[in-house]
Short mmCIF file of C-alpha atoms in Angstrom, two decimals:
data_model
loop_
_atom_site.label_atom_id
_atom_site.label_comp_id
_atom_site.label_asym_id
_atom_site.label_seq_id
_atom_site.Cartn_x
_atom_site.Cartn_y
_atom_site.Cartn_z
CA MET A 1 2.35 -43.21 2.67
CA ALA A 2 3.04 -39.56 1.96
CA PRO A 3 1.38 -38.10 -1.16
CA PRO A 4 3.78 -37.74 -4.15
CA ALA A 5 5.36 -34.51 -5.20
CA LEU A 6 3.13 -32.10 -7.07
CA ASP A 7 3.09 -32.19 -10.80
CA PRO A 8 2.73 -28.79 -12.72
CA ILE A 9 -1.01 -28.92 -12.77
CA GLU A 10 -1.26 -29.83 -9.09
CA LEU A 11 1.27 -27.09 -8.27
CA SER A 12 -1.04 -24.57 -9.98
CA ILE A 13 -4.03 -25.85 -8.03
CA PHE A 14 -2.09 -25.71 -4.79
CA SER A 15 -1.21 -22.10 -5.44
CA SER A 16 -4.82 -21.24 -6.23
CA ARG A 17 -5.94 -22.95 -3.01
CA LEU A 18 -3.62 -20.81 -0.94
CA GLU A 19 -4.92 -17.71 -2.76
CA ALA A 20 -8.46 -18.81 -2.07
CA VAL A 21 -7.67 -18.91 1.66
CA CYS A 22 -6.66 -15.24 1.43
CA ASP A 23 -9.76 -14.38 -0.56
CA GLU A 24 -12.00 -15.98 2.01
CA MET A 25 -10.26 -14.13 4.84
CA GLY A 26 -10.94 -10.87 2.96
CA ALA A 27 -14.61 -11.69 2.49
CA VAL A 28 -14.99 -12.36 6.23
CA LEU A 29 -13.13 -9.18 7.13
CA ARG A 30 -15.23 -6.99 4.81
CA ASN A 31 -18.54 -8.45 5.88
CA ALA A 32 -17.82 -8.32 9.62
CA ALA A 33 -16.15 -4.85 9.70
CA PHE A 34 -18.02 -1.79 11.16
CA SER A 35 -16.11 1.12 9.50
CA PRO A 36 -16.68 2.32 5.95
CA ASN A 37 -12.94 2.37 5.54
CA ILE A 38 -12.78 -1.36 5.72
CA ARG A 39 -16.31 -2.45 4.73
CA ASP A 40 -16.79 -0.08 1.77
CA ARG A 41 -13.40 1.15 0.69
CA LEU A 42 -11.75 -2.31 1.22
CA ASP A 43 -8.61 -0.83 2.77
CA PHE A 44 -7.27 -4.14 4.02
CA SER A 45 -5.12 -7.04 2.90
CA CYS A 46 -4.79 -10.74 3.65
CA ALA A 47 -1.90 -13.22 3.20
CA VAL A 48 -0.51 -16.63 4.13
CA PHE A 49 3.12 -17.03 5.28
CA ASP A 50 5.16 -20.15 6.07
CA ARG A 51 6.44 -21.04 9.47
CA ALA A 52 9.59 -18.83 8.99
CA GLY A 53 7.52 -15.78 7.91
CA LYS A 54 8.16 -16.14 4.18
CA LEU A 55 5.26 -15.13 1.90
CA CYS A 56 3.30 -18.08 0.41
CA ALA A 57 0.26 -16.39 -1.05
CA GLN A 58 -1.77 -13.12 -0.99
CA ALA A 59 -5.10 -11.93 -2.30
CA ALA A 60 -5.27 -9.13 -4.84
CA HIS A 61 -5.67 -6.50 -2.15
CA ILE A 62 -3.40 -3.57 -1.27
CA PRO A 63 0.10 -3.68 -2.82
CA VAL A 64 1.72 -1.42 -0.19
CA HIS A 65 0.34 -3.65 2.62
CA LEU A 66 1.37 -6.95 1.11
CA GLY A 67 4.77 -6.04 -0.15
CA SER A 68 5.77 -4.53 3.14
CA MET A 69 4.52 -7.58 5.04
CA ALA A 70 6.55 -9.85 2.76
CA PHE A 71 9.66 -7.77 3.47
CA ALA A 72 9.29 -7.56 7.29
CA MET A 73 7.26 -10.62 8.45
CA ALA A 74 10.23 -12.92 9.07
CA SER A 75 11.72 -10.69 11.70
CA VAL A 76 8.38 -10.42 13.52
CA VAL A 77 7.92 -14.16 13.46
CA ALA A 78 11.44 -14.73 14.92
CA ALA A 79 10.98 -12.24 17.73
CA MET A 80 7.80 -13.80 19.17
CA GLN A 81 6.99 -17.00 21.06
CA TRP A 82 4.05 -18.82 19.39
CA ASP A 83 1.39 -21.18 20.73
CA GLU A 84 -1.75 -22.58 19.25
CA GLY A 85 -4.56 -20.08 19.63
CA ASP A 86 -2.22 -17.00 19.79
CA ILE A 87 -2.86 -13.77 17.95
CA VAL A 88 -0.24 -11.01 17.73
CA ILE A 89 -1.06 -7.45 16.86
CA LEU A 90 1.20 -4.64 15.74
CA ASN A 91 1.36 -1.38 13.80
CA ASP A 92 4.86 -0.06 14.50
CA PRO A 93 6.35 1.02 11.15
CA PHE A 94 9.84 0.38 12.42
CA LEU A 95 9.06 -3.11 13.52
CA GLY A 96 7.21 -4.53 10.51
CA GLY A 97 4.32 -2.09 9.98
CA THR A 98 3.76 0.61 7.34
CA HIS A 99 2.08 3.53 9.17
CA LEU A 100 0.16 3.57 12.40
CA PRO A 101 -3.38 3.36 10.98
CA ASP A 102 -2.48 0.00 9.30
CA VAL A 103 -2.89 -2.57 12.11
CA THR A 104 -1.60 -6.07 11.40
CA VAL A 105 -3.13 -9.21 13.05
CA ILE A 106 -1.10 -12.46 12.92
CA ALA A 107 -2.18 -15.98 13.81
CA PRO A 108 -0.11 -19.16 13.81
CA LEU A 109 -1.36 -22.47 12.33
CA PHE A 110 -0.26 -25.66 14.19
CA ALA A 111 -0.66 -29.21 13.02
CA ASP A 112 0.34 -32.16 15.14
CA ARG A 113 1.59 -29.61 17.71
CA ARG A 114 4.05 -28.19 15.21
CA LEU A 115 4.08 -24.71 13.86
CA VAL A 116 3.21 -24.92 10.13
CA ALA A 117 2.30 -21.49 8.87
CA PHE A 118 0.72 -18.13 9.58
CA VAL A 119 -2.35 -16.26 8.43
CA VAL A 120 -2.17 -12.44 8.43
CA ASN A 121 -4.42 -9.53 7.77
CA ARG A 122 -3.70 -5.77 7.78
CA ALA A 123 -6.50 -3.20 7.93
CA HIS A 124 -6.50 0.57 7.92
CA HIS A 125 -8.25 2.05 10.95
CA ALA A 126 -9.52 5.55 10.38
CA ASP A 127 -8.72 6.36 13.94
CA ILE A 128 -5.73 5.00 15.78
CA GLY A 129 -5.52 7.67 18.51
CA ALA A 130 -3.95 10.73 16.84
CA ARG A 131 -5.20 14.11 17.87
CA ALA A 132 -6.16 14.83 14.23
CA PRO A 133 -9.32 13.12 13.08
CA GLY A 134 -8.58 10.33 10.64
CA SER A 135 -5.14 9.75 12.21
CA MET A 136 -3.36 11.25 9.22
CA PRO A 137 -1.91 14.47 10.78
CA ILE A 138 0.57 16.94 9.32
CA SER A 139 3.11 15.51 11.73
CA ARG A 140 6.78 15.96 12.59
CA SER A 141 7.25 12.76 14.66
CA ILE A 142 5.68 9.36 14.72
CA HIS A 143 4.49 10.13 18.27
CA GLU A 144 2.02 12.65 16.80
CA GLU A 145 0.47 10.07 14.55
CA GLY A 146 -1.35 7.93 17.04
CA GLN A 147 -0.68 5.04 19.44
CA ILE A 148 2.27 2.74 18.53
CA ILE A 149 1.63 -0.93 18.98
CA ALA A 150 4.87 -3.03 19.09
CA PRO A 151 4.28 -6.66 18.38
CA VAL A 152 2.27 -7.91 21.36
CA HIS A 153 -0.11 -10.89 22.03
CA LEU A 154 -3.76 -9.87 21.67
CA MET A 155 -4.71 -13.50 22.37
CA ARG A 156 -2.79 -16.24 24.13
CA ARG A 157 -3.88 -19.81 23.62
CA GLY A 158 -7.33 -18.62 22.65
CA SER A 159 -7.82 -16.18 25.48
CA LEU A 160 -8.37 -12.52 24.51
CA ASP A 161 -6.46 -9.83 26.32
CA GLU A 162 -9.50 -7.67 26.91
CA GLN A 163 -7.47 -5.11 28.83
CA LEU A 164 -5.12 -4.55 25.88
CA LEU A 165 -8.02 -4.32 23.39
CA ALA A 166 -9.85 -1.83 25.65
CA SER A 167 -6.70 0.27 25.94
CA ILE A 168 -6.31 0.44 22.08
CA THR A 169 -9.94 1.19 21.31
CA GLY A 170 -10.32 3.54 24.27
CA ASN A 171 -7.91 5.99 22.57
CA THR A 172 -10.28 6.33 19.59
CA ARG A 173 -13.20 8.63 19.07
CA ASN A 174 -15.57 5.64 18.53
CA PRO A 175 -14.45 2.66 20.61
CA ALA A 176 -17.41 0.55 19.58
CA ASP A 177 -16.70 0.77 15.89
CA ALA A 178 -12.92 0.30 16.49
CA GLY A 179 -13.64 -2.79 18.57
CA GLY A 180 -15.84 -4.13 15.90
CA ASP A 181 -13.14 -3.80 13.31
CA PHE A 182 -10.64 -5.59 15.52
CA TYR A 183 -13.05 -8.43 16.07
CA ALA A 184 -13.50 -8.59 12.27
CA GLN A 185 -9.74 -9.00 11.86
CA ILE A 186 -9.69 -11.76 14.48
CA SER A 187 -12.62 -13.48 12.69
CA ALA A 188 -10.85 -13.25 9.33
CA ASN A 189 -7.81 -14.99 10.76
CA ARG A 190 -9.95 -17.66 12.28
CA ALA A 191 -11.50 -18.35 8.89
CA GLY A 192 -8.04 -18.47 7.35
CA LEU A 193 -6.75 -20.92 10.00
CA ALA A 194 -9.81 -23.23 9.32
CA ARG A 195 -9.27 -23.34 5.56
CA LEU A 196 -5.54 -23.49 5.65
CA GLY A 197 -5.82 -26.22 8.24
CA GLU A 198 -7.92 -28.31 5.90
CA LEU A 199 -5.24 -28.02 3.17
CA VAL A 200 -2.42 -28.98 5.51
CA ALA A 201 -4.47 -31.93 6.81
CA ARG A 202 -4.99 -33.16 3.26
CA ARG A 203 -1.25 -33.11 2.43
CA GLY A 204 0.26 -33.60 5.80
CA PRO A 205 2.53 -31.00 7.59
CA GLU A 206 5.83 -32.25 6.12
CA VAL A 207 4.55 -32.63 2.54
CA PHE A 208 2.90 -29.15 2.90
CA GLN A 209 6.39 -27.74 3.57
CA THR A 210 7.76 -29.52 0.47
CA ASP A 211 4.86 -28.17 -1.54
CA LEU A 212 5.70 -24.64 -0.43
CA ALA A 213 9.36 -25.15 -1.41
CA ALA A 214 8.26 -26.26 -4.87
CA LEU A 215 5.92 -23.26 -5.17
CA ASN A 216 8.78 -20.86 -4.31
CA ASP A 217 11.15 -22.51 -6.78
CA TYR A 218 8.50 -22.27 -9.47
CA GLY A 219 7.91 -18.58 -8.65
CA GLU A 220 11.61 -17.83 -8.78
CA ARG A 221 11.96 -19.53 -12.19
CA LEU A 222 9.11 -17.40 -13.60
CA ALA A 223 10.52 -14.21 -12.01
CA ARG A 224 14.05 -14.70 -13.34
CA GLY A 225 12.66 -15.56 -16.76
CA ALA A 226 10.69 -12.32 -16.83
CA LEU A 227 13.70 -10.27 -15.63
CA ARG A 228 15.91 -11.73 -18.33
CA THR A 229 13.66 -10.05 -20.91
CA ILE A 230 14.95 -6.72 -19.62
CA PRO A 231 18.26 -5.87 -21.22
CA ASP A 232 21.27 -6.01 -18.84
CA GLY A 233 22.47 -2.55 -17.87
CA THR A 234 22.07 0.23 -15.34
CA TYR A 235 19.19 2.61 -15.70
CA GLY A 236 18.78 5.82 -13.64
CA PHE A 237 15.90 8.12 -12.91
CA GLU A 238 15.24 11.03 -10.68
CA ASP A 239 12.04 12.65 -9.44
CA ARG A 240 10.85 15.10 -6.72
CA MET A 241 8.37 15.01 -3.92
CA ASP A 242 6.43 18.31 -3.85
CA ASP A 243 6.93 19.02 -0.16
CA ASP A 244 6.93 17.48 3.35
CA GLY A 245 4.22 19.73 4.85
CA GLN A 246 6.83 21.49 7.04
CA GLY A 247 8.20 23.96 4.52
CA ASN A 248 10.69 21.72 2.65
CA ARG A 249 10.03 21.56 -1.12
CA ASP A 250 11.22 19.68 -4.17
CA ILE A 251 12.64 16.73 -2.20
CA ARG A 252 14.80 14.51 -4.44
CA ILE A 253 14.44 10.79 -4.83
CA ARG A 254 16.87 9.00 -7.10
CA VAL A 255 17.32 5.37 -8.24
CA ARG A 256 19.69 3.22 -10.26
CA VAL A 257 18.30 -0.09 -11.38
CA ARG A 258 21.02 -2.63 -12.24
CA MET A 259 19.73 -5.55 -14.41
CA ARG A 260 22.05 -8.59 -14.54
CA ASP A 261 21.07 -12.00 -15.91
CA GLY A 262 17.60 -12.24 -14.46
CA THR A 263 18.23 -10.22 -11.31
CA ALA A 264 17.51 -6.66 -10.32
CA GLU A 265 19.34 -4.47 -7.74
CA VAL A 266 17.49 -1.20 -6.93
CA ASP A 267 19.74 1.36 -5.38
CA PHE A 268 18.38 4.57 -3.94
CA ALA A 269 21.77 6.26 -3.35
CA GLY A 270 21.50 10.01 -3.88
CA THR A 271 17.97 10.20 -2.46
CA ALA A 272 17.48 13.08 0.01
CA GLY A 273 17.77 12.45 3.74
CA GLN A 274 14.79 11.94 5.97
CA VAL A 275 12.80 15.14 6.50
CA PRO A 276 10.96 16.78 9.37
CA GLY A 277 7.57 16.12 7.72
CA ASN A 278 5.66 12.81 7.44
CA ILE A 279 6.66 11.69 3.91
CA ASN A 280 9.47 9.51 5.23
CA CYS A 281 8.95 5.82 4.83
CA PRO A 282 10.53 2.68 6.48
CA LEU A 283 12.48 0.49 4.18
CA ALA A 284 9.60 -2.12 4.17
CA VAL A 285 7.41 0.48 2.39
CA ALA A 286 10.09 1.22 -0.16
CA ALA A 287 10.49 -2.51 -0.76
CA ALA A 288 6.77 -2.95 -1.34
CA ALA A 289 6.82 -0.37 -4.14
CA VAL A 290 9.87 -1.99 -5.71
CA PHE A 291 8.34 -5.49 -5.51
CA TYR A 292 5.12 -4.18 -6.99
CA VAL A 293 6.76 -2.72 -10.10
CA PHE A 294 8.69 -5.90 -10.87
CA ARG A 295 5.67 -8.02 -10.17
CA CYS A 296 3.78 -6.14 -12.83
CA LEU A 297 6.46 -7.20 -15.34
CA MET A 298 6.08 -10.92 -14.53
CA PRO A 299 3.66 -13.30 -16.11
CA ALA A 300 0.20 -13.27 -14.74
CA GLN A 301 0.51 -16.80 -13.44
CA THR A 302 3.52 -15.94 -11.26
CA PRO A 303 2.54 -16.93 -7.66
CA ALA A 304 2.69 -14.22 -5.12
CA CYS A 305 5.22 -15.92 -2.93
CA ALA A 306 8.72 -15.40 -1.53
CA GLY A 307 10.36 -17.17 -4.43
CA SER A 308 9.09 -14.67 -6.97
CA LEU A 309 10.77 -11.87 -4.87
CA ARG A 310 14.21 -13.53 -4.57
CA PRO A 311 15.75 -12.04 -7.77
CA VAL A 312 15.00 -8.49 -6.55
CA SER A 313 17.12 -6.67 -4.02
CA LEU A 314 17.25 -3.10 -2.82
CA VAL A 315 19.70 -0.74 -1.19
CA ALA A 316 18.90 2.54 0.51
CA PRO A 317 21.19 4.73 2.61
CA GLY A 318 20.29 4.70 6.37
CA SER A 319 18.28 7.75 7.49
CA CYS A 320 17.35 8.67 3.96
CA LEU A 321 13.78 9.49 2.90
CA LEU A 322 13.23 5.87 1.86
CA ASN A 323 14.93 4.19 4.84
CA ALA A 324 13.84 6.44 7.76
CA ARG A 325 14.90 5.96 11.32
CA TYR A 326 12.76 6.17 14.43
CA PRO A 327 11.13 8.54 15.48
CA ALA A 328 10.61 9.92 11.93
CA ALA A 329 7.12 10.88 11.01
CA VAL A 330 5.89 8.31 8.40
CA ALA A 331 2.07 8.69 7.99
CA ALA A 332 2.33 9.88 4.40
CA GLY A 333 5.33 7.78 3.42
CA ASN A 334 3.08 4.75 3.08
CA VAL A 335 0.63 6.54 0.79
CA GLU A 336 2.45 9.33 -0.99
CA THR A 337 6.14 8.43 -1.13
CA SER A 338 5.40 4.78 -2.02
CA SER A 339 3.49 6.07 -5.06
CA ARG A 340 6.46 8.17 -6.15
CA ILE A 341 8.84 5.24 -5.79
CA VAL A 342 6.65 3.31 -8.29
CA ASP A 343 7.01 6.29 -10.73
CA LEU A 344 10.73 6.35 -10.09
CA VAL A 345 11.45 2.68 -10.76
CA MET A 346 9.15 2.70 -13.75
CA GLY A 347 10.89 5.76 -15.13
CA ALA A 348 14.17 3.91 -14.93
CA LEU A 349 12.85 0.74 -16.55
CA ALA A 350 11.12 2.75 -19.32
CA GLN A 351 14.63 3.32 -20.73
CA ALA A 352 15.19 -0.43 -21.06
CA VAL A 353 11.69 -1.62 -22.18
CA PRO A 354 9.73 1.51 -23.29
CA GLU A 355 7.00 -0.56 -24.90
CA ARG A 356 6.22 -2.26 -21.62
CA VAL A 357 6.31 0.59 -19.10
CA PRO A 358 3.48 3.20 -18.99
CA ALA A 359 3.78 6.92 -18.24
CA ALA A 360 3.39 8.13 -14.65
CA SER A 361 -0.06 7.83 -13.19
CA HIS A 362 -1.57 10.53 -10.90
CA GLY A 363 1.03 9.73 -8.27
CA SER A 364 -0.93 10.63 -5.12
CA MET A 365 -3.58 8.90 -3.04
CA ASN A 366 -5.04 12.36 -2.49
CA ASN A 367 -5.64 11.64 1.18
CA LEU A 368 -8.47 13.35 2.99
CA ALA A 369 -8.94 12.81 6.75
CA MET A 370 -11.60 14.59 8.76
CA GLY A 371 -13.90 14.40 11.70
CA GLY A 372 -15.40 15.94 14.84
CA ALA A 373 -15.70 15.12 18.46
CA ALA A 374 -17.44 11.78 17.92
CA TRP A 375 -16.64 10.82 14.32
CA ASP A 376 -13.80 10.39 11.94
CA TYR A 377 -13.45 9.53 8.30
CA TYR A 378 -10.60 8.89 5.95
CA GLU A 379 -10.50 8.32 2.23
CA THR A 380 -8.20 8.20 -0.79
CA ILE A 381 -9.32 9.67 -4.06
CA GLY A 382 -8.42 8.29 -7.50
CA GLY A 383 -6.95 10.11 -10.44
CA GLY A 384 -5.69 9.46 -14.02
CA MET A 385 -3.74 6.44 -14.92
CA GLY A 386 -0.68 6.79 -17.14
CA ALA A 387 -1.00 5.64 -20.70
CA GLY A 388 1.15 2.90 -22.27
CA ALA A 389 1.96 1.51 -25.64
CA MET A 390 -1.10 -0.78 -25.66
CA GLY A 391 -3.69 1.78 -24.71
CA GLY A 392 -4.69 5.08 -23.17
CA GLY A 393 -4.71 5.49 -19.39
CA HIS A 394 -7.98 4.90 -17.53
CA SER A 395 -9.69 7.89 -15.91
CA GLY A 396 -10.77 8.32 -12.31
CA VAL A 397 -9.17 5.24 -10.86
CA GLN A 398 -6.96 4.19 -7.95
CA THR A 399 -3.57 3.17 -9.22
CA HIS A 400 -0.46 1.31 -8.24
CA MET A 401 0.09 1.13 -4.45
CA THR A 402 -3.53 1.46 -3.51
CA ASN A 403 -6.33 -0.81 -4.63
CA THR A 404 -9.23 0.62 -2.62
CA LEU A 405 -12.70 1.68 -3.71
CA ASN A 406 -14.41 4.96 -3.02
CA THR A 407 -17.05 5.17 -0.28
CA PRO A 408 -20.47 5.37 -1.89
CA ILE A 409 -21.99 8.85 -1.54
CA GLU A 410 -25.07 7.31 0.11
CA VAL A 411 -22.95 5.80 2.87
CA LEU A 412 -20.92 8.95 3.33
CA GLU A 413 -23.91 11.24 3.65
CA THR A 414 -25.86 8.85 5.84
CA ARG A 415 -23.06 8.30 8.41
CA PHE A 416 -21.31 11.72 8.54
CA PRO A 417 -22.31 15.46 8.50
CA LEU A 418 -21.24 15.84 4.87
CA ARG A 419 -22.76 16.45 1.51
CA ILE A 420 -21.09 15.58 -1.76
CA THR A 421 -21.91 18.44 -4.18
CA LYS A 422 -19.80 17.20 -7.14
CA TYR A 423 -18.07 14.00 -8.10
CA GLY A 424 -16.91 13.46 -11.63
CA LEU A 425 -14.04 13.31 -14.09
CA ARG A 426 -11.66 16.25 -14.43
CA ARG A 427 -11.89 16.52 -18.20
CA GLY A 428 -8.71 17.34 -20.04
CA SER A 429 -6.37 16.64 -17.18
CA GLY A 430 -4.77 13.59 -18.78
CA GLY A 431 -1.52 14.13 -20.66
CA PRO A 432 -1.55 14.30 -24.44
CA GLY A 433 0.19 11.78 -26.65
CA ARG A 434 -0.40 9.05 -29.18
CA ARG A 435 -2.09 7.34 -26.23
CA ALA A 436 -3.63 9.96 -23.92
CA GLY A 437 -3.27 9.78 -20.12
CA GLY A 438 -6.35 9.20 -18.05
CA ASP A 439 -8.27 12.11 -16.49
CA GLY A 440 -8.29 12.84 -12.80
CA LEU A 441 -11.37 13.39 -10.59
CA VAL A 442 -13.16 16.30 -9.04
CA ARG A 443 -14.64 15.62 -5.61
CA GLU A 444 -16.40 18.48 -3.82
CA LEU A 445 -17.73 18.27 -0.24
CA GLU A 446 -19.87 20.64 1.72
CA PHE A 447 -19.49 20.46 5.51
CA LEU A 448 -22.76 20.34 7.56
CA SER A 449 -20.99 21.05 10.94
CA PRO A 450 -17.62 22.35 12.03
CA THR A 451 -14.98 19.86 10.99
CA ASP A 452 -11.26 19.41 11.35
CA ILE A 453 -9.59 18.22 8.19
CA SER A 454 -6.22 17.07 7.02
CA LEU A 455 -5.18 16.98 3.39
CA ILE A 456 -2.07 15.03 2.35
CA THR A 457 -1.61 15.21 -1.45
CA GLU A 458 1.14 15.13 -4.03
CA ARG A 459 1.70 16.06 -7.69
CA ARG A 460 0.48 19.59 -6.90
CA ARG A 461 3.85 21.02 -8.05
CA HIS A 462 5.49 18.29 -10.14
CA ALA A 463 3.30 16.92 -12.91
CA PRO A 464 2.98 13.17 -13.74
CA TRP A 465 5.45 12.75 -16.53
CA GLY A 466 4.72 11.38 -19.95
CA ALA A 467 6.63 8.56 -21.62
CA ALA A 468 8.09 7.94 -25.06
CA GLY A 469 7.44 11.57 -25.98
CA GLY A 470 4.00 11.85 -24.44
CA GLY A 471 2.96 14.96 -22.53
CA SER A 472 2.63 15.34 -18.72
CA GLY A 473 -0.69 15.09 -16.99
CA ARG A 474 -2.05 18.13 -15.18
CA THR A 475 -1.08 18.72 -11.59
CA GLY A 476 -3.83 18.56 -8.96
CA ARG A 477 -5.40 21.34 -6.92
CA ASN A 478 -7.06 21.69 -3.50
CA LEU A 479 -9.50 24.56 -2.94
CA LEU A 480 -11.53 25.72 0.10
CA ASN A 481 -14.40 28.04 -0.87
CA GLY A 482 -12.55 28.72 -4.17
CA HIS A 483 -9.19 29.62 -2.53
CA GLU A 484 -6.25 27.38 -3.24
CA LEU A 485 -4.78 25.35 -0.39
CA PRO A 486 -1.29 23.82 0.00
CA GLY A 487 -0.85 20.19 -0.89
CA LYS A 488 -0.49 19.25 2.78
CA VAL A 489 -2.52 21.20 5.27
CA ALA A 490 -4.56 20.84 8.43
CA LEU A 491 -7.43 23.25 9.27
CA GLU A 492 -10.81 23.68 10.81
CA VAL A 493 -13.69 24.32 8.43
CA ALA A 494 -17.08 25.91 9.33
CA THR A 495 -20.65 24.77 8.49
CA GLY A 496 -21.34 25.51 4.90
CA ASP A 497 -17.69 25.56 3.78
CA CYS A 498 -16.92 23.75 0.47
CA LEU A 499 -13.76 21.72 -0.14
CA ARG A 500 -12.93 20.92 -3.73
CA ILE A 501 -10.16 18.42 -4.62
CA GLU A 502 -9.01 18.17 -8.26
CA THR A 503 -6.77 15.17 -8.72
CA PRO A 504 -3.89 14.92 -11.26
CA GLY A 505 -4.21 13.28 -14.60
CA GLY A 506 -1.96 10.61 -15.91
CA GLY A 507 0.91 11.14 -18.35
CA GLY A 508 0.46 10.49 -22.09
CA TRP A 509 2.47 7.92 -24.04
CA GLY A 510 4.07 8.46 -27.45
CA SER A 511 4.65 11.73 -29.35
CA THR A 512 2.24 13.28 -31.82
CA ASP A 513 2.27 16.50 -33.78
CA GLN A 514 0.26 18.09 -30.95
CA ALA A 515 2.18 16.57 -28.03
CA THR A 516 5.80 17.01 -27.26
CA HIS A 517 7.65 15.54 -24.40
CA LYS A 518 7.57 17.83 -21.35
CA GLY A 519 10.18 18.42 -18.80
CA GLU A 520 9.42 15.90 -16.05
CA ALA A 521 10.61 12.89 -18.11
CA GLY A 522 13.62 14.95 -19.06
CA ARG A 523 15.01 14.17 -15.62
CA GLN A 524 15.89 10.70 -16.83
CA LYS A 525 19.60 10.00 -16.57
CA GLY A 526 20.95 8.38 -19.75
CA ASP A 527 23.43 6.12 -17.95
CA HIS A 528 22.50 2.76 -19.49
CA SER A 529 25.77 0.87 -19.48
#
């Protein structure tokens, strides 16, 4: 006899068990990985999908990874043939990826010879074969950003395609480390298959599908209830990207958020067209940022499943900055433009629910990629969090679309020819207000050998805006030996050179006698209707 349908308590336990599968996958991936980027910075994500490629659960890893997988996974699943023991690998941003360094590994779960679900992980590889160390170049085409992996079988029925793996790792500066990271991703999926298989065996494959349907319905009810607390109407906002690294500045992104009876339509009409530089992003990346914002407004117990995303839809013109077409350069769209989309959608919703939406955070992952003939390294650097009605913004943290850690100085200096000469808070960089924005960071590196570096940073021209009358945070700065650098630049540095990165502060919330609203938030369009 089949187990009965889940009651509310059992449904909560079922959701937690799925999340625990993702957590265990993440633990295996972290512990088995070779590179600091995965092992120390935790630049990876893990999730479970149903047999149609719909999201079932995810760990609290990287929002830009997970939201984009949720948006694009179904098309990947439908395009491939699946057998027990298969593993598919991909990184193509126009076929379900984000940017080339993020490599996705997918494994199907079978029970009684029937496809039941998928386990998936996505990890950022510091080298995916670009000429520039760190595989984050100041590019004009995706073909300059590394090797493109369309969805392809890395394993078939348990047999590894060693030639394919050797081809991928052979294009990196350190094939041994790259191979170790790929084996770690395979191991994480195997752990996920084992744990998820136990759960399916306990309930039975058919009942498991019924349980997933109940979970999605529950997630949708919670999501619609949360969205109904936002007043119906249309809310507009506009912001600017600093530049694209190819001479184009002040690039407009625009949104109109239409709230109607527990649903949200997010329309990016009026956004600039795709640009020559690499701040373009595929629609899946834009979707990830949109989903993230609305997920933040839902109750904490809302399951991270496809049902909770059903009430949210988005529209973006083809070939615009947020719906780029092949072969657009997209390396920075995943990291920088996604961060600005969060600011954009929050800026619109701040007009509807100002007490629930914070000021803009530092708005950049402050990407630093570097290396030499036999090494590469990539990191993102935190900044100031925007303040909200309930408290001041935190200082020196990663915010919104990234959820990584910093690499410990001891690891960095042990593995690479670098010395960290300063690492601390950038005092006074947070925006003033009744609740002050968080301060950014100062990170200063001395190079112990000639090194190629790439900097991809934002909020160097347009400050993080304050909310409800709060002041803007300070813009960031990049300096080499005391001389200011552009926000996006590639160059070779010499032994003894010193790079200083000062990250932006977060915007303040609420007006005071000492803080008046500054111009960035003045771009809001008062078109609530």
